[in-house]
mmCIF file of C-alpha atoms in Angstrom:
data_model
loop_
_atom_site.group_PDB
_atom_site.id
_atom_site.type_symbol
_atom_site.label_atom_id
_atom_site.label_comp_id
_atom_site.label_asym_id
_atom_site.label_seq_id
_atom_site.Cartn_x
_atom_site.Cartn_y
_atom_site.Cartn_z
ATOM 1 C CA GLU A 1 5.690 -15.687 -1.233
ATOM 2 C CA ASP A 2 4.728 -12.046 -1.686
ATOM 3 C CA LYS A 3 6.591 -9.685 0.611
ATOM 4 C CA VAL A 4 6.339 -5.977 1.449
ATOM 5 C CA VAL A 5 8.962 -4.340 3.652
ATOM 6 C CA GLN A 6 8.721 -0.898 5.197
ATOM 7 C CA SER A 7 11.423 1.190 6.830
ATOM 8 C CA PRO A 8 12.109 2.553 9.279
ATOM 9 C CA LEU A 9 9.742 0.695 11.611
ATOM 10 C CA SER A 10 9.353 3.756 13.781
ATOM 11 C CA LEU A 11 10.252 7.382 13.627
ATOM 12 C CA VAL A 12 10.086 10.302 16.050
ATOM 13 C CA VAL A 13 10.251 13.831 14.651
ATOM 14 C CA HIS A 14 9.373 17.351 15.737
ATOM 15 C CA GLU A 15 6.616 19.449 14.297
ATOM 16 C CA GLY A 16 7.695 21.118 11.105
ATOM 17 C CA ASP A 17 10.148 18.398 10.103
ATOM 18 C CA THR A 18 9.934 16.602 6.770
ATOM 19 C CA VAL A 19 9.841 12.800 6.788
ATOM 20 C CA THR A 20 10.331 10.146 4.148
ATOM 21 C CA LEU A 21 8.808 6.708 4.631
ATOM 22 C CA ASN A 22 10.068 3.811 2.545
ATOM 23 C CA CYS A 23 8.345 0.758 1.106
ATOM 24 C CA SER A 24 9.789 -2.034 -1.017
ATOM 25 C CA TYR A 25 8.005 -5.023 -2.474
ATOM 26 C CA GLU A 26 8.720 -8.440 -3.915
ATOM 27 C CA VAL A 27 5.496 -9.797 -5.334
ATOM 28 C CA THR A 28 4.191 -11.640 -8.349
ATOM 29 C CA ASN A 29 1.596 -10.127 -10.702
ATOM 30 C CA PHE A 30 2.078 -6.613 -9.339
ATOM 31 C CA ARG A 31 -0.754 -4.195 -10.099
ATOM 32 C CA SER A 32 -0.320 -1.161 -7.850
ATOM 33 C CA LEU A 33 1.095 0.168 -4.587
ATOM 34 C CA LEU A 34 -1.193 1.682 -1.968
ATOM 35 C CA TRP A 35 -0.515 3.798 1.107
ATOM 36 C CA TYR A 36 -2.821 3.977 4.134
ATOM 37 C CA LYS A 37 -2.811 5.878 7.420
ATOM 38 C CA GLN A 38 -3.960 4.003 10.521
ATOM 39 C CA GLU A 39 -4.743 5.977 13.646
ATOM 40 C CA LYS A 40 -7.120 3.735 15.578
ATOM 41 C CA LYS A 41 -8.572 0.635 13.982
ATOM 42 C CA ALA A 42 -9.444 1.386 10.385
ATOM 43 C CA PRO A 43 -6.776 2.246 7.793
ATOM 44 C CA THR A 44 -7.711 5.294 5.753
ATOM 45 C CA PHE A 45 -6.687 5.455 2.112
ATOM 46 C CA LEU A 46 -3.997 7.934 1.055
ATOM 47 C CA PHE A 47 -2.656 7.052 -2.393
ATOM 48 C CA MET A 48 -2.719 4.422 -5.089
ATOM 49 C CA LEU A 49 0.271 4.338 -7.449
ATOM 50 C CA THR A 50 0.383 2.380 -10.665
ATOM 51 C CA SER A 51 2.822 4.258 -12.886
ATOM 52 C CA SER A 52 6.493 4.708 -12.177
ATOM 53 C CA GLY A 53 7.843 8.210 -11.641
ATOM 54 C CA ILE A 54 4.522 10.039 -11.408
ATOM 55 C CA GLU A 55 4.162 11.840 -8.107
ATOM 56 C CA LYS A 56 0.807 11.966 -6.399
ATOM 57 C CA LYS A 57 0.155 14.801 -3.979
ATOM 58 C CA SER A 58 -2.449 15.586 -1.375
ATOM 59 C CA GLY A 59 -1.691 18.653 0.699
ATOM 60 C CA ARG A 60 1.534 18.059 2.605
ATOM 61 C CA LEU A 61 1.689 14.399 1.592
ATOM 62 C CA SER A 62 3.183 13.083 -1.612
ATOM 63 C CA SER A 63 4.171 9.692 -2.915
ATOM 64 C CA ILE A 64 5.972 8.178 -5.865
ATOM 65 C CA LEU A 65 6.525 4.691 -7.230
ATOM 66 C CA ASP A 66 9.744 3.304 -8.733
ATOM 67 C CA LYS A 67 8.889 0.075 -10.532
ATOM 68 C CA LYS A 68 12.492 -0.498 -11.546
ATOM 69 C CA GLU A 69 13.606 -0.466 -7.915
ATOM 70 C CA LEU A 70 10.356 -2.111 -6.702
ATOM 71 C CA SER A 71 9.867 0.613 -4.167
ATOM 72 C CA SER A 72 7.849 3.625 -3.154
ATOM 73 C CA ILE A 73 8.265 6.555 -0.812
ATOM 74 C CA LEU A 74 5.760 8.634 1.103
ATOM 75 C CA ASN A 75 6.853 12.162 1.974
ATOM 76 C CA ILE A 76 5.246 14.338 4.600
ATOM 77 C CA THR A 77 6.373 17.958 4.767
ATOM 78 C CA ALA A 78 5.839 20.411 7.642
ATOM 79 C CA THR A 79 4.700 17.594 9.908
ATOM 80 C CA GLN A 80 1.999 18.204 12.501
ATOM 81 C CA THR A 81 1.045 16.271 15.626
ATOM 82 C CA GLY A 82 -2.014 15.058 13.754
ATOM 83 C CA ASP A 83 0.275 13.165 11.392
ATOM 84 C CA SER A 84 1.175 10.797 14.239
ATOM 85 C CA ALA A 85 -0.068 7.405 13.106
ATOM 86 C CA ILE A 86 0.978 4.107 11.600
ATOM 87 C CA TYR A 87 1.594 4.346 7.860
ATOM 88 C CA LEU A 88 0.970 1.160 5.927
ATOM 89 C CA CYS A 89 1.908 0.340 2.397
ATOM 90 C CA ALA A 90 0.409 -2.545 0.475
ATOM 91 C CA ALA A 91 1.065 -4.157 -2.890
ATOM 92 C CA SER A 92 -1.957 -5.093 -4.959
ATOM 93 C CA THR A 93 -1.525 -8.278 -6.978
ATOM 94 C CA GLY A 94 -3.423 -10.648 -9.187
ATOM 95 C CA ALA A 95 -6.813 -10.571 -10.805
ATOM 96 C CA ASN A 96 -8.602 -9.945 -7.503
ATOM 97 C CA SER A 97 -6.273 -7.105 -6.430
ATOM 98 C CA LYS A 98 -5.231 -8.924 -3.292
ATOM 99 C CA LEU A 99 -3.400 -6.609 -0.891
ATOM 100 C CA THR A 100 -0.205 -7.685 0.865
ATOM 101 C CA PHE A 101 0.673 -5.259 3.629
ATOM 102 C CA GLY A 102 3.984 -4.262 5.150
ATOM 103 C CA LYS A 103 4.382 -4.148 8.929
ATOM 104 C CA GLY A 104 3.819 -0.406 8.978
ATOM 105 C CA ILE A 105 5.839 2.600 10.106
ATOM 106 C CA THR A 106 4.926 4.233 13.409
ATOM 107 C CA LEU A 107 5.398 7.973 13.103
ATOM 108 C CA SER A 108 5.348 10.132 16.213
ATOM 109 C CA VAL A 109 5.371 13.901 15.756
ATOM 110 C CA ARG A 110 6.283 15.820 18.881
ATOM 111 C CA PRO A 111 5.197 19.426 19.452
ATOM 112 C CA SER B 1 -16.202 5.438 -1.995
ATOM 113 C CA ALA B 2 -18.863 3.327 -0.322
ATOM 114 C CA VAL B 3 -19.463 3.734 3.393
ATOM 115 C CA ILE B 4 -18.754 0.551 5.348
ATOM 116 C CA SER B 5 -20.087 -0.264 8.790
ATOM 117 C CA GLN B 6 -19.189 -3.166 11.045
ATOM 118 C CA LYS B 7 -20.894 -4.699 14.043
ATOM 119 C CA PRO B 8 -19.915 -5.188 16.794
ATOM 120 C CA SER B 9 -17.311 -2.501 17.295
ATOM 121 C CA ARG B 10 -15.687 -4.546 20.034
ATOM 122 C CA ASP B 11 -16.365 -7.634 22.082
ATOM 123 C CA ILE B 12 -14.853 -9.678 24.856
ATOM 124 C CA CYS B 13 -15.502 -13.407 24.535
ATOM 125 C CA GLN B 14 -14.720 -16.593 26.385
ATOM 126 C CA ARG B 15 -12.535 -19.239 24.805
ATOM 127 C CA GLY B 16 -14.406 -21.950 22.994
ATOM 128 C CA THR B 17 -17.235 -19.665 21.907
ATOM 129 C CA SER B 18 -17.911 -18.161 18.480
ATOM 130 C CA LEU B 19 -18.520 -14.592 17.338
ATOM 131 C CA THR B 20 -20.082 -13.397 14.107
ATOM 132 C CA ILE B 21 -18.993 -10.024 12.748
ATOM 133 C CA GLN B 22 -21.207 -8.205 10.281
ATOM 134 C CA CYS B 23 -20.065 -5.902 7.493
ATOM 135 C CA GLN B 24 -22.554 -3.683 5.668
ATOM 136 C CA VAL B 25 -21.764 -1.494 2.657
ATOM 137 C CA ASP B 26 -24.096 1.310 1.618
ATOM 138 C CA SER B 27 -23.881 0.469 -2.083
ATOM 139 C CA GLN B 28 -23.295 -2.611 -4.186
ATOM 140 C CA VAL B 29 -19.637 -3.544 -4.410
ATOM 141 C CA THR B 30 -17.831 -6.039 -6.566
ATOM 142 C CA MET B 31 -15.565 -7.541 -3.949
ATOM 143 C CA MET B 32 -15.429 -7.729 -0.171
ATOM 144 C CA PHE B 33 -12.453 -8.867 1.873
ATOM 145 C CA TRP B 34 -11.806 -9.844 5.482
ATOM 146 C CA TYR B 35 -8.526 -9.032 7.251
ATOM 147 C CA ARG B 36 -7.061 -9.745 10.656
ATOM 148 C CA GLN B 37 -4.629 -7.514 12.509
ATOM 149 C CA GLN B 38 -3.078 -9.185 15.518
ATOM 150 C CA PRO B 39 -1.609 -6.952 18.252
ATOM 151 C CA GLY B 40 1.454 -5.126 16.980
ATOM 152 C CA GLN B 41 1.188 -6.724 13.565
ATOM 153 C CA SER B 42 0.094 -5.601 10.134
ATOM 154 C CA LEU B 43 -3.024 -6.600 8.271
ATOM 155 C CA THR B 44 -3.297 -10.145 6.955
ATOM 156 C CA LEU B 45 -5.918 -11.143 4.415
ATOM 157 C CA ILE B 46 -8.145 -13.952 5.698
ATOM 158 C CA ALA B 47 -10.366 -14.433 2.669
ATOM 159 C CA THR B 48 -12.212 -12.882 -0.223
ATOM 160 C CA ALA B 49 -15.966 -13.003 0.261
ATOM 161 C CA ASN B 50 -17.594 -14.017 -3.007
ATOM 162 C CA GLN B 51 -21.243 -13.220 -3.607
ATOM 163 C CA GLY B 52 -23.276 -16.369 -4.077
ATOM 164 C CA SER B 53 -20.378 -18.806 -3.698
ATOM 165 C CA GLU B 54 -17.843 -19.977 -1.152
ATOM 166 C CA ALA B 55 -15.206 -17.584 0.073
ATOM 167 C CA THR B 56 -11.643 -17.882 -1.182
ATOM 168 C CA TYR B 57 -9.317 -18.409 1.771
ATOM 169 C CA GLU B 58 -5.651 -17.462 2.035
ATOM 170 C CA SER B 59 -2.992 -19.879 3.125
ATOM 171 C CA GLY B 60 -3.247 -20.557 6.844
ATOM 172 C CA PHE B 61 -6.959 -19.797 7.113
ATOM 173 C CA VAL B 62 -9.700 -22.425 6.839
ATOM 174 C CA ILE B 63 -13.448 -22.338 6.435
ATOM 175 C CA ASP B 64 -14.124 -24.353 9.593
ATOM 176 C CA LYS B 65 -12.409 -21.723 11.712
ATOM 177 C CA PHE B 66 -13.522 -18.609 9.784
ATOM 178 C CA PRO B 67 -16.787 -19.313 7.972
ATOM 179 C CA ILE B 68 -17.816 -16.410 5.759
ATOM 180 C CA SER B 69 -21.121 -15.591 4.147
ATOM 181 C CA ARG B 70 -21.958 -13.059 1.464
ATOM 182 C CA PRO B 71 -25.645 -13.340 0.613
ATOM 183 C CA ASN B 72 -25.732 -10.192 -1.540
ATOM 184 C CA LEU B 73 -23.555 -7.390 -2.934
ATOM 185 C CA THR B 74 -23.799 -5.183 0.171
ATOM 186 C CA PHE B 75 -23.414 -7.547 3.142
ATOM 187 C CA SER B 76 -20.999 -10.123 4.505
ATOM 188 C CA THR B 77 -20.347 -11.891 7.793
ATOM 189 C CA LEU B 78 -17.231 -13.443 9.277
ATOM 190 C CA THR B 79 -17.518 -15.930 12.122
ATOM 191 C CA VAL B 80 -14.564 -16.642 14.375
ATOM 192 C CA SER B 81 -15.248 -20.149 15.654
ATOM 193 C CA ASN B 82 -14.073 -22.001 18.758
ATOM 194 C CA MET B 83 -12.066 -19.000 19.834
ATOM 195 C CA SER B 84 -8.787 -19.040 21.708
ATOM 196 C CA PRO B 85 -6.760 -16.112 23.096
ATOM 197 C CA GLU B 86 -4.658 -16.210 19.894
ATOM 198 C CA ASP B 87 -7.737 -15.007 18.014
ATOM 199 C CA SER B 88 -7.625 -11.690 19.872
ATOM 200 C CA SER B 89 -7.237 -9.224 17.015
ATOM 201 C CA ILE B 90 -8.835 -6.420 15.110
ATOM 202 C CA TYR B 91 -10.970 -7.811 12.306
ATOM 203 C CA LEU B 92 -11.561 -5.547 9.319
ATOM 204 C CA CYS B 93 -13.668 -5.823 6.246
ATOM 205 C CA SER B 94 -12.950 -3.904 3.076
ATOM 206 C CA ASP B 95 -14.487 -3.428 -0.311
ATOM 207 C CA ARG B 96 -13.323 -2.835 -3.832
ATOM 208 C CA THR B 97 -15.996 -1.093 -5.769
ATOM 209 C CA SER B 98 -14.880 -1.147 -9.333
ATOM 210 C CA GLY B 99 -12.866 -3.350 -11.611
ATOM 211 C CA THR B 100 -10.861 -0.336 -12.752
ATOM 212 C CA THR B 101 -9.217 0.481 -9.418
ATOM 213 C CA ASP B 102 -7.327 -1.548 -6.852
ATOM 214 C CA THR B 103 -8.250 0.771 -3.995
ATOM 215 C CA GLN B 104 -9.831 -0.951 -1.017
ATOM 216 C CA TYR B 105 -11.687 1.018 1.620
ATOM 217 C CA PHE B 106 -11.925 -0.348 5.136
ATOM 218 C CA GLY B 107 -14.693 -0.583 7.654
ATOM 219 C CA PRO B 108 -14.177 0.729 11.197
ATOM 220 C CA GLY B 109 -13.047 -2.680 12.478
ATOM 221 C CA THR B 110 -14.032 -5.020 15.287
ATOM 222 C CA ARG B 111 -11.687 -5.332 18.247
ATOM 223 C CA LEU B 112 -11.997 -8.858 19.643
ATOM 224 C CA THR B 113 -10.527 -9.961 22.951
ATOM 225 C CA VAL B 114 -10.680 -13.640 23.880
ATOM 226 C CA LEU B 115 -10.178 -14.554 27.519
#
């Protein structure tokens, strides 16, 4: 059975801190690793990673995939209160790119 | 990415009834998916909605409970049948536009409460 595990499950930081969110996966027919941010109902897309060792960046957020270790990290620098959300990672597998999600990491950024 | 809308945004239903959720995409998409997110849990794929044929259901989900239609490349419905309080969840549809990317974009979701 495909499995995605995220850690820590929750995190409380102060504005300006840097955080690292972890994701590991054990799946068959791996295609890519995706990160989403969920604030209310709908997850919003952050990154899709297919190649190992190539960092993707968007503003203060960055992410990298390690296919040897079957893991990925999402870094957020200079955190802001608006970064408070649940961060989900998902492994895409198979011909139909089925997504298997982790339980998510709840990040709270305090002023 | 395509813009996805869902109706209704939320609903409160009585047990034993059924609710149909609509998902509309503003452009033709290759694949549409339906997910469930129970309170405090992550997203679980219910099924892949196939245009012109039966949906492909994941383990633990059956057509009698979650019938799905996809009459064309921009629209799909999910029905939650004979509801019980355990069906209280957020239901989300997503799309994958192209065969060259795995990225799925999500609709705004439907928050269902069953009393």
